[in-house]
Amino acid sequence: MNDWSRIAPQLLDATGETLYMVGVATVLTVLLGVPLGVLLTVTAPGALAPHPVLNRLLGLVVNLGRSLPFIILLVLVAPVTRGIVGTTIGSTATIVPLTIGAVPFLARLVETSLREVAHGKVEATLAMGARRRDVVRTVLLPEALPSLVAGVTVTVVALISYSAMAGAIGGGGLGDFAIRYGYQQFRTDITLVTVVLLLVVVQLLQWAGDRWARRLATH
């Protein structure tokens, strides 16, 4: 029995939910992860504003956040999610653990990108009388921009993977769709279509991010 005419609209809705979750979580992750990565960089020993205690504390928090499997993080932050959103089910609720899981990931990528900036450029800017926060704004971030874009792209791809896992506990989106209509109903065709759709979305986003990073690198 061919019931794709009934399933197709729900697949479209699930795709929209995934894009919504990932889109909002990406914005929040960038807003939180980039400053955290900058703070990790500037407070490191020998950096612009060395603060060993703060740096170690931030590093510990980031490492703990990165080491937790996302499926466990979903359960651990459920009280936080309920407190913010009022529920732990659905695409909006999933944004909370998505963001919490992705911020440490992006922060490390930002830290790595900023450390690749030539130290001589930083010293030259300081020698000209620039303040430390001006060095971050005018040297570190602009010089590392192509690498930062690449890091955000990797983070978006990870968020798509996380959102699919969230579907296992009612998080909505394509992961939830694949489990309810594919796995639970023994519909291999639905599962395969969902997987292919996820792969297409990932490839498009990766292509767009890589192209943007290359364009920035050539300017």
PDB file of C-alpha atoms in Angstrom:
ATOM      1  CA  MET A   1       0.000   0.000   0.000  1.00  0.00           C
ATOM      2  CA  ASN A   2       1.482   3.297  -1.091  1.00  0.00           C
ATOM      3  CA  ASP A   3       0.747   5.890   1.576  1.00  0.00           C
ATOM      4  CA  TRP A   4       3.474   8.387   0.749  1.00  0.00           C
ATOM      5  CA  SER A   5       0.812  11.009  -0.012  1.00  0.00           C
ATOM      6  CA  ARG A   6      -0.116  10.876   3.690  1.00  0.00           C
ATOM      7  CA  ILE A   7       3.442  10.671   4.985  1.00  0.00           C
ATOM      8  CA  ALA A   8       5.029  13.317   2.729  1.00  0.00           C
ATOM      9  CA  PRO A   9       3.434  16.337   4.498  1.00  0.00           C
ATOM     10  CA  GLN A  10       4.585  14.974   7.867  1.00  0.00           C
ATOM     11  CA  LEU A  11       8.078  14.461   6.469  1.00  0.00           C
ATOM     12  CA  LEU A  12       8.046  18.073   5.301  1.00  0.00           C
ATOM     13  CA  ASP A  13       6.929  19.234   8.747  1.00  0.00           C
ATOM     14  CA  ALA A  14       9.671  17.158  10.379  1.00  0.00           C
ATOM     15  CA  THR A  15      12.256  18.723   8.062  1.00  0.00           C
ATOM     16  CA  GLY A  16      11.027  22.171   9.039  1.00  0.00           C
ATOM     17  CA  GLU A  17      11.282  21.261  12.729  1.00  0.00           C
ATOM     18  CA  THR A  18      14.873  20.088  12.263  1.00  0.00           C
ATOM     19  CA  LEU A  19      15.851  23.279  10.436  1.00  0.00           C
ATOM     20  CA  TYR A  20      14.112  25.354  13.135  1.00  0.00           C
ATOM     21  CA  MET A  21      15.889  23.547  15.986  1.00  0.00           C
ATOM     22  CA  VAL A  22      19.278  23.671  14.331  1.00  0.00           C
ATOM     23  CA  GLY A  23      18.869  27.278  13.174  1.00  0.00           C
ATOM     24  CA  VAL A  24      17.940  28.688  16.574  1.00  0.00           C
ATOM     25  CA  ALA A  25      20.499  26.523  18.377  1.00  0.00           C
ATOM     26  CA  THR A  26      23.206  27.684  15.951  1.00  0.00           C
ATOM     27  CA  VAL A  27      22.477  31.352  16.656  1.00  0.00           C
ATOM     28  CA  LEU A  28      22.522  30.785  20.412  1.00  0.00           C
ATOM     29  CA  THR A  29      25.650  28.638  20.181  1.00  0.00           C
ATOM     30  CA  VAL A  30      27.518  31.326  18.237  1.00  0.00           C
ATOM     31  CA  LEU A  31      26.399  34.046  20.668  1.00  0.00           C
ATOM     32  CA  LEU A  32      27.651  32.007  23.636  1.00  0.00           C
ATOM     33  CA  GLY A  33      30.411  29.869  22.171  1.00  0.00           C
ATOM     34  CA  VAL A  34      32.431  32.565  20.419  1.00  0.00           C
ATOM     35  CA  PRO A  35      32.823  34.763  23.549  1.00  0.00           C
ATOM     36  CA  LEU A  36      33.672  31.666  25.581  1.00  0.00           C
ATOM     37  CA  GLY A  37      36.322  30.682  23.038  1.00  0.00           C
ATOM     38  CA  VAL A  38      37.742  34.212  23.096  1.00  0.00           C
ATOM     39  CA  LEU A  39      37.860  34.122  26.898  1.00  0.00           C
ATOM     40  CA  LEU A  40      39.669  30.779  26.827  1.00  0.00           C
ATOM     41  CA  THR A  41      42.215  32.266  24.431  1.00  0.00           C
ATOM     42  CA  VAL A  42      42.932  35.579  26.136  1.00  0.00           C
ATOM     43  CA  THR A  43      43.155  34.119  29.668  1.00  0.00           C
ATOM     44  CA  ALA A  44      45.665  31.411  28.708  1.00  0.00           C
ATOM     45  CA  PRO A  45      49.243  31.709  30.052  1.00  0.00           C
ATOM     46  CA  GLY A  46      51.217  34.219  27.980  1.00  0.00           C
ATOM     47  CA  ALA A  47      48.099  35.554  26.251  1.00  0.00           C
ATOM     48  CA  LEU A  48      46.574  39.034  26.265  1.00  0.00           C
ATOM     49  CA  ALA A  49      45.068  38.802  29.751  1.00  0.00           C
ATOM     50  CA  PRO A  50      46.541  35.724  31.445  1.00  0.00           C
ATOM     51  CA  HIS A  51      44.432  34.373  34.279  1.00  0.00           C
ATOM     52  CA  PRO A  52      45.473  30.780  35.025  1.00  0.00           C
ATOM     53  CA  VAL A  53      42.738  30.025  37.572  1.00  0.00           C
ATOM     54  CA  LEU A  54      39.917  31.299  35.365  1.00  0.00           C
ATOM     55  CA  ASN A  55      41.413  29.590  32.324  1.00  0.00           C
ATOM     56  CA  ARG A  56      41.644  26.229  34.078  1.00  0.00           C
ATOM     57  CA  LEU A  57      38.097  26.573  35.388  1.00  0.00           C
ATOM     58  CA  LEU A  58      36.714  27.427  31.964  1.00  0.00           C
ATOM     59  CA  GLY A  59      38.741  24.635  30.404  1.00  0.00           C
ATOM     60  CA  LEU A  60      37.347  22.142  32.907  1.00  0.00           C
ATOM     61  CA  VAL A  61      33.759  23.198  32.189  1.00  0.00           C
ATOM     62  CA  VAL A  62      34.315  23.011  28.434  1.00  0.00           C
ATOM     63  CA  ASN A  63      35.992  19.612  28.641  1.00  0.00           C
ATOM     64  CA  LEU A  64      33.185  18.219  30.787  1.00  0.00           C
ATOM     65  CA  GLY A  65      30.590  19.553  28.355  1.00  0.00           C
ATOM     66  CA  ARG A  66      32.374  18.008  25.377  1.00  0.00           C
ATOM     67  CA  SER A  67      32.915  14.639  27.025  1.00  0.00           C
ATOM     68  CA  LEU A  68      29.250  13.943  27.820  1.00  0.00           C
ATOM     69  CA  PRO A  69      27.404  11.875  25.205  1.00  0.00           C
ATOM     70  CA  PHE A  70      24.523  13.958  23.906  1.00  0.00           C
ATOM     71  CA  ILE A  71      21.877  11.354  24.717  1.00  0.00           C
ATOM     72  CA  ILE A  72      22.976  11.512  28.387  1.00  0.00           C
ATOM     73  CA  LEU A  73      23.070  15.298  28.297  1.00  0.00           C
ATOM     74  CA  LEU A  74      19.444  15.303  27.146  1.00  0.00           C
ATOM     75  CA  VAL A  75      18.444  13.532  30.349  1.00  0.00           C
ATOM     76  CA  LEU A  76      20.726  15.522  32.652  1.00  0.00           C
ATOM     77  CA  VAL A  77      19.493  18.944  31.515  1.00  0.00           C
ATOM     78  CA  ALA A  78      15.823  17.928  31.433  1.00  0.00           C
ATOM     79  CA  PRO A  79      15.050  19.965  34.598  1.00  0.00           C
ATOM     80  CA  VAL A  80      16.726  23.016  33.057  1.00  0.00           C
ATOM     81  CA  THR A  81      14.805  22.521  29.828  1.00  0.00           C
ATOM     82  CA  ARG A  82      11.523  22.208  31.716  1.00  0.00           C
ATOM     83  CA  GLY A  83      12.311  25.331  33.718  1.00  0.00           C
ATOM     84  CA  ILE A  84      13.026  27.395  30.600  1.00  0.00           C
ATOM     85  CA  VAL A  85      10.493  26.043  28.114  1.00  0.00           C
ATOM     86  CA  GLY A  86       7.932  24.361  30.381  1.00  0.00           C
ATOM     87  CA  THR A  87       8.337  20.932  28.766  1.00  0.00           C
ATOM     88  CA  THR A  88      11.012  18.478  27.688  1.00  0.00           C
ATOM     89  CA  ILE A  89       9.148  17.283  24.580  1.00  0.00           C
ATOM     90  CA  GLY A  90       9.104  18.903  21.153  1.00  0.00           C
ATOM     91  CA  SER A  91      11.382  20.891  18.903  1.00  0.00           C
ATOM     92  CA  THR A  92      11.463  24.064  21.022  1.00  0.00           C
ATOM     93  CA  ALA A  93      12.446  22.114  24.131  1.00  0.00           C
ATOM     94  CA  THR A  94      15.230  20.376  22.206  1.00  0.00           C
ATOM     95  CA  ILE A  95      16.900  23.731  21.474  1.00  0.00           C
ATOM     96  CA  VAL A  96      18.039  23.956  25.111  1.00  0.00           C
ATOM     97  CA  PRO A  97      20.138  20.756  25.239  1.00  0.00           C
ATOM     98  CA  LEU A  98      21.296  21.337  21.662  1.00  0.00           C
ATOM     99  CA  THR A  99      22.741  24.691  22.670  1.00  0.00           C
ATOM    100  CA  ILE A 100      24.228  23.413  25.925  1.00  0.00           C
ATOM    101  CA  GLY A 101      25.886  20.555  24.080  1.00  0.00           C
ATOM    102  CA  ALA A 102      27.224  22.646  21.201  1.00  0.00           C
ATOM    103  CA  VAL A 103      28.611  25.673  23.088  1.00  0.00           C
ATOM    104  CA  PRO A 104      31.652  23.837  24.554  1.00  0.00           C
ATOM    105  CA  PHE A 105      32.275  22.203  21.172  1.00  0.00           C
ATOM    106  CA  LEU A 106      32.331  25.543  19.348  1.00  0.00           C
ATOM    107  CA  ALA A 107      34.321  27.250  22.106  1.00  0.00           C
ATOM    108  CA  ARG A 108      37.228  24.841  21.587  1.00  0.00           C
ATOM    109  CA  LEU A 109      37.107  25.362  17.834  1.00  0.00           C
ATOM    110  CA  VAL A 110      37.145  29.136  18.349  1.00  0.00           C
ATOM    111  CA  GLU A 111      40.078  28.838  20.746  1.00  0.00           C
ATOM    112  CA  THR A 112      42.017  26.767  18.207  1.00  0.00           C
ATOM    113  CA  SER A 113      41.268  29.257  15.418  1.00  0.00           C
ATOM    114  CA  LEU A 114      42.375  32.270  17.452  1.00  0.00           C
ATOM    115  CA  ARG A 115      45.601  30.584  18.503  1.00  0.00           C
ATOM    116  CA  GLU A 116      46.529  30.193  14.846  1.00  0.00           C
ATOM    117  CA  VAL A 117      46.693  33.971  14.383  1.00  0.00           C
ATOM    118  CA  ALA A 118      50.319  35.087  14.058  1.00  0.00           C
ATOM    119  CA  HIS A 119      51.575  36.363  17.406  1.00  0.00           C
ATOM    120  CA  GLY A 120      53.575  39.056  15.629  1.00  0.00           C
ATOM    121  CA  LYS A 121      50.400  40.771  14.440  1.00  0.00           C
ATOM    122  CA  VAL A 122      49.106  40.906  17.990  1.00  0.00           C
ATOM    123  CA  GLU A 123      52.383  42.329  19.293  1.00  0.00           C
ATOM    124  CA  ALA A 124      52.500  44.928  16.523  1.00  0.00           C
ATOM    125  CA  THR A 125      48.965  46.082  17.330  1.00  0.00           C
ATOM    126  CA  LEU A 126      49.781  46.355  21.039  1.00  0.00           C
ATOM    127  CA  ALA A 127      52.960  48.281  20.219  1.00  0.00           C
ATOM    128  CA  MET A 128      50.848  50.848  18.391  1.00  0.00           C
ATOM    129  CA  GLY A 129      48.935  51.520  21.616  1.00  0.00           C
ATOM    130  CA  ALA A 130      45.840  49.410  21.045  1.00  0.00           C
ATOM    131  CA  ARG A 131      43.918  48.166  24.054  1.00  0.00           C
ATOM    132  CA  ARG A 132      43.583  44.441  24.613  1.00  0.00           C
ATOM    133  CA  ARG A 133      39.894  44.346  23.741  1.00  0.00           C
ATOM    134  CA  ASP A 134      40.696  46.248  20.548  1.00  0.00           C
ATOM    135  CA  VAL A 135      43.231  43.561  19.639  1.00  0.00           C
ATOM    136  CA  VAL A 136      40.518  40.927  19.902  1.00  0.00           C
ATOM    137  CA  ARG A 137      38.110  42.976  17.786  1.00  0.00           C
ATOM    138  CA  THR A 138      40.495  44.253  15.128  1.00  0.00           C
ATOM    139  CA  VAL A 139      43.127  41.500  14.866  1.00  0.00           C
ATOM    140  CA  LEU A 140      42.224  38.142  16.361  1.00  0.00           C
ATOM    141  CA  LEU A 141      38.635  37.790  15.132  1.00  0.00           C
ATOM    142  CA  PRO A 142      39.144  39.247  11.617  1.00  0.00           C
ATOM    143  CA  GLU A 143      42.331  37.238  11.008  1.00  0.00           C
ATOM    144  CA  ALA A 144      40.696  34.018  12.196  1.00  0.00           C
ATOM    145  CA  LEU A 145      37.377  34.622  10.409  1.00  0.00           C
ATOM    146  CA  PRO A 146      37.743  31.940   7.681  1.00  0.00           C
ATOM    147  CA  SER A 147      38.676  29.358  10.298  1.00  0.00           C
ATOM    148  CA  LEU A 148      35.830  30.522  12.533  1.00  0.00           C
ATOM    149  CA  VAL A 149      33.329  30.081   9.707  1.00  0.00           C
ATOM    150  CA  ALA A 150      34.663  26.582   9.123  1.00  0.00           C
ATOM    151  CA  GLY A 151      34.281  25.875  12.845  1.00  0.00           C
ATOM    152  CA  VAL A 152      30.688  27.084  12.865  1.00  0.00           C
ATOM    153  CA  THR A 153      29.976  24.869   9.853  1.00  0.00           C
ATOM    154  CA  VAL A 154      31.326  21.822  11.684  1.00  0.00           C
ATOM    155  CA  THR A 155      29.185  22.784  14.681  1.00  0.00           C
ATOM    156  CA  VAL A 156      26.032  23.051  12.551  1.00  0.00           C
ATOM    157  CA  VAL A 157      26.659  19.572  11.165  1.00  0.00           C
ATOM    158  CA  ALA A 158      27.095  18.281  14.721  1.00  0.00           C
ATOM    159  CA  LEU A 159      23.836  19.983  15.730  1.00  0.00           C
ATOM    160  CA  ILE A 160      21.990  18.151  12.971  1.00  0.00           C
ATOM    161  CA  SER A 161      23.352  14.882  14.329  1.00  0.00           C
ATOM    162  CA  TYR A 162      22.369  15.875  17.880  1.00  0.00           C
ATOM    163  CA  SER A 163      18.854  16.827  16.752  1.00  0.00           C
ATOM    164  CA  ALA A 164      18.407  13.407  15.158  1.00  0.00           C
ATOM    165  CA  MET A 165      19.401  11.753  18.452  1.00  0.00           C
ATOM    166  CA  ALA A 166      16.932  13.944  20.323  1.00  0.00           C
ATOM    167  CA  GLY A 167      14.188  12.327  18.263  1.00  0.00           C
ATOM    168  CA  ALA A 168      14.712   9.150  20.308  1.00  0.00           C
ATOM    169  CA  ILE A 169      13.055  10.823  23.310  1.00  0.00           C
ATOM    170  CA  GLY A 170      10.407  12.862  21.532  1.00  0.00           C
ATOM    171  CA  GLY A 171      12.524  15.788  20.453  1.00  0.00           C
ATOM    172  CA  GLY A 172      10.732  16.211  17.149  1.00  0.00           C
ATOM    173  CA  GLY A 173      12.303  16.679  13.738  1.00  0.00           C
ATOM    174  CA  LEU A 174      13.590  14.088  11.316  1.00  0.00           C
ATOM    175  CA  GLY A 175      15.004  11.842  14.027  1.00  0.00           C
ATOM    176  CA  ASP A 176      11.623  11.552  15.690  1.00  0.00           C
ATOM    177  CA  PHE A 177       9.964  11.017  12.300  1.00  0.00           C
ATOM    178  CA  ALA A 178      12.364   8.205  11.391  1.00  0.00           C
ATOM    179  CA  ILE A 179      11.755   6.423  14.683  1.00  0.00           C
ATOM    180  CA  ARG A 180       7.945   6.753  14.734  1.00  0.00           C
ATOM    181  CA  TYR A 181       7.187   6.124  11.066  1.00  0.00           C
ATOM    182  CA  GLY A 182      10.222   4.090  10.052  1.00  0.00           C
ATOM    183  CA  TYR A 183      11.670   2.030  12.877  1.00  0.00           C
ATOM    184  CA  GLN A 184       8.531   1.450  14.961  1.00  0.00           C
ATOM    185  CA  GLN A 185       6.402   0.583  11.917  1.00  0.00           C
ATOM    186  CA  PHE A 186       9.110  -1.531  10.276  1.00  0.00           C
ATOM    187  CA  ARG A 187       9.161   0.786   7.246  1.00  0.00           C
ATOM    188  CA  THR A 188      12.706   0.564   5.931  1.00  0.00           C
ATOM    189  CA  ASP A 189      11.811   2.799   2.996  1.00  0.00           C
ATOM    190  CA  ILE A 190      10.783   5.641   5.303  1.00  0.00           C
ATOM    191  CA  THR A 191      13.949   5.257   7.354  1.00  0.00           C
ATOM    192  CA  LEU A 192      16.122   5.326   4.239  1.00  0.00           C
ATOM    193  CA  VAL A 193      14.367   8.386   2.825  1.00  0.00           C
ATOM    194  CA  THR A 194      14.856  10.209   6.130  1.00  0.00           C
ATOM    195  CA  VAL A 195      18.540   9.298   6.254  1.00  0.00           C
ATOM    196  CA  VAL A 196      19.061  10.449   2.661  1.00  0.00           C
ATOM    197  CA  LEU A 197      17.297  13.732   3.429  1.00  0.00           C
ATOM    198  CA  LEU A 198      19.547  14.302   6.437  1.00  0.00           C
ATOM    199  CA  LEU A 199      22.611  13.581   4.317  1.00  0.00           C
ATOM    200  CA  VAL A 200      21.460  16.052   1.659  1.00  0.00           C
ATOM    201  CA  VAL A 201      20.897  18.775   4.276  1.00  0.00           C
ATOM    202  CA  VAL A 202      24.327  18.132   5.804  1.00  0.00           C
ATOM    203  CA  GLN A 203      26.074  18.191   2.424  1.00  0.00           C
ATOM    204  CA  LEU A 204      24.387  21.440   1.404  1.00  0.00           C
ATOM    205  CA  LEU A 205      25.296  23.157   4.651  1.00  0.00           C
ATOM    206  CA  GLN A 206      28.862  21.843   4.527  1.00  0.00           C
ATOM    207  CA  TRP A 207      29.246  23.018   0.926  1.00  0.00           C
ATOM    208  CA  ALA A 208      27.881  26.474   1.736  1.00  0.00           C
ATOM    209  CA  GLY A 209      30.094  26.827   4.820  1.00  0.00           C
ATOM    210  CA  ASP A 210      33.239  25.671   3.032  1.00  0.00           C
ATOM    211  CA  ARG A 211      32.582  28.008   0.120  1.00  0.00           C
ATOM    212  CA  TRP A 212      32.060  30.960   2.454  1.00  0.00           C
ATOM    213  CA  ALA A 213      35.259  30.153   4.368  1.00  0.00           C
ATOM    214  CA  ARG A 214      37.285  29.900   1.147  1.00  0.00           C
ATOM    215  CA  ARG A 215      35.890  33.209  -0.086  1.00  0.00           C
ATOM    216  CA  LEU A 216      36.851  34.921   3.154  1.00  0.00           C
ATOM    217  CA  ALA A 217      40.342  33.404   3.006  1.00  0.00           C
ATOM    218  CA  THR A 218      40.973  34.906  -0.428  1.00  0.00           C
ATOM    219  CA  HIS A 219      40.024  38.444   0.584  1.00  0.00           C
TER     220      HIS A 219
END
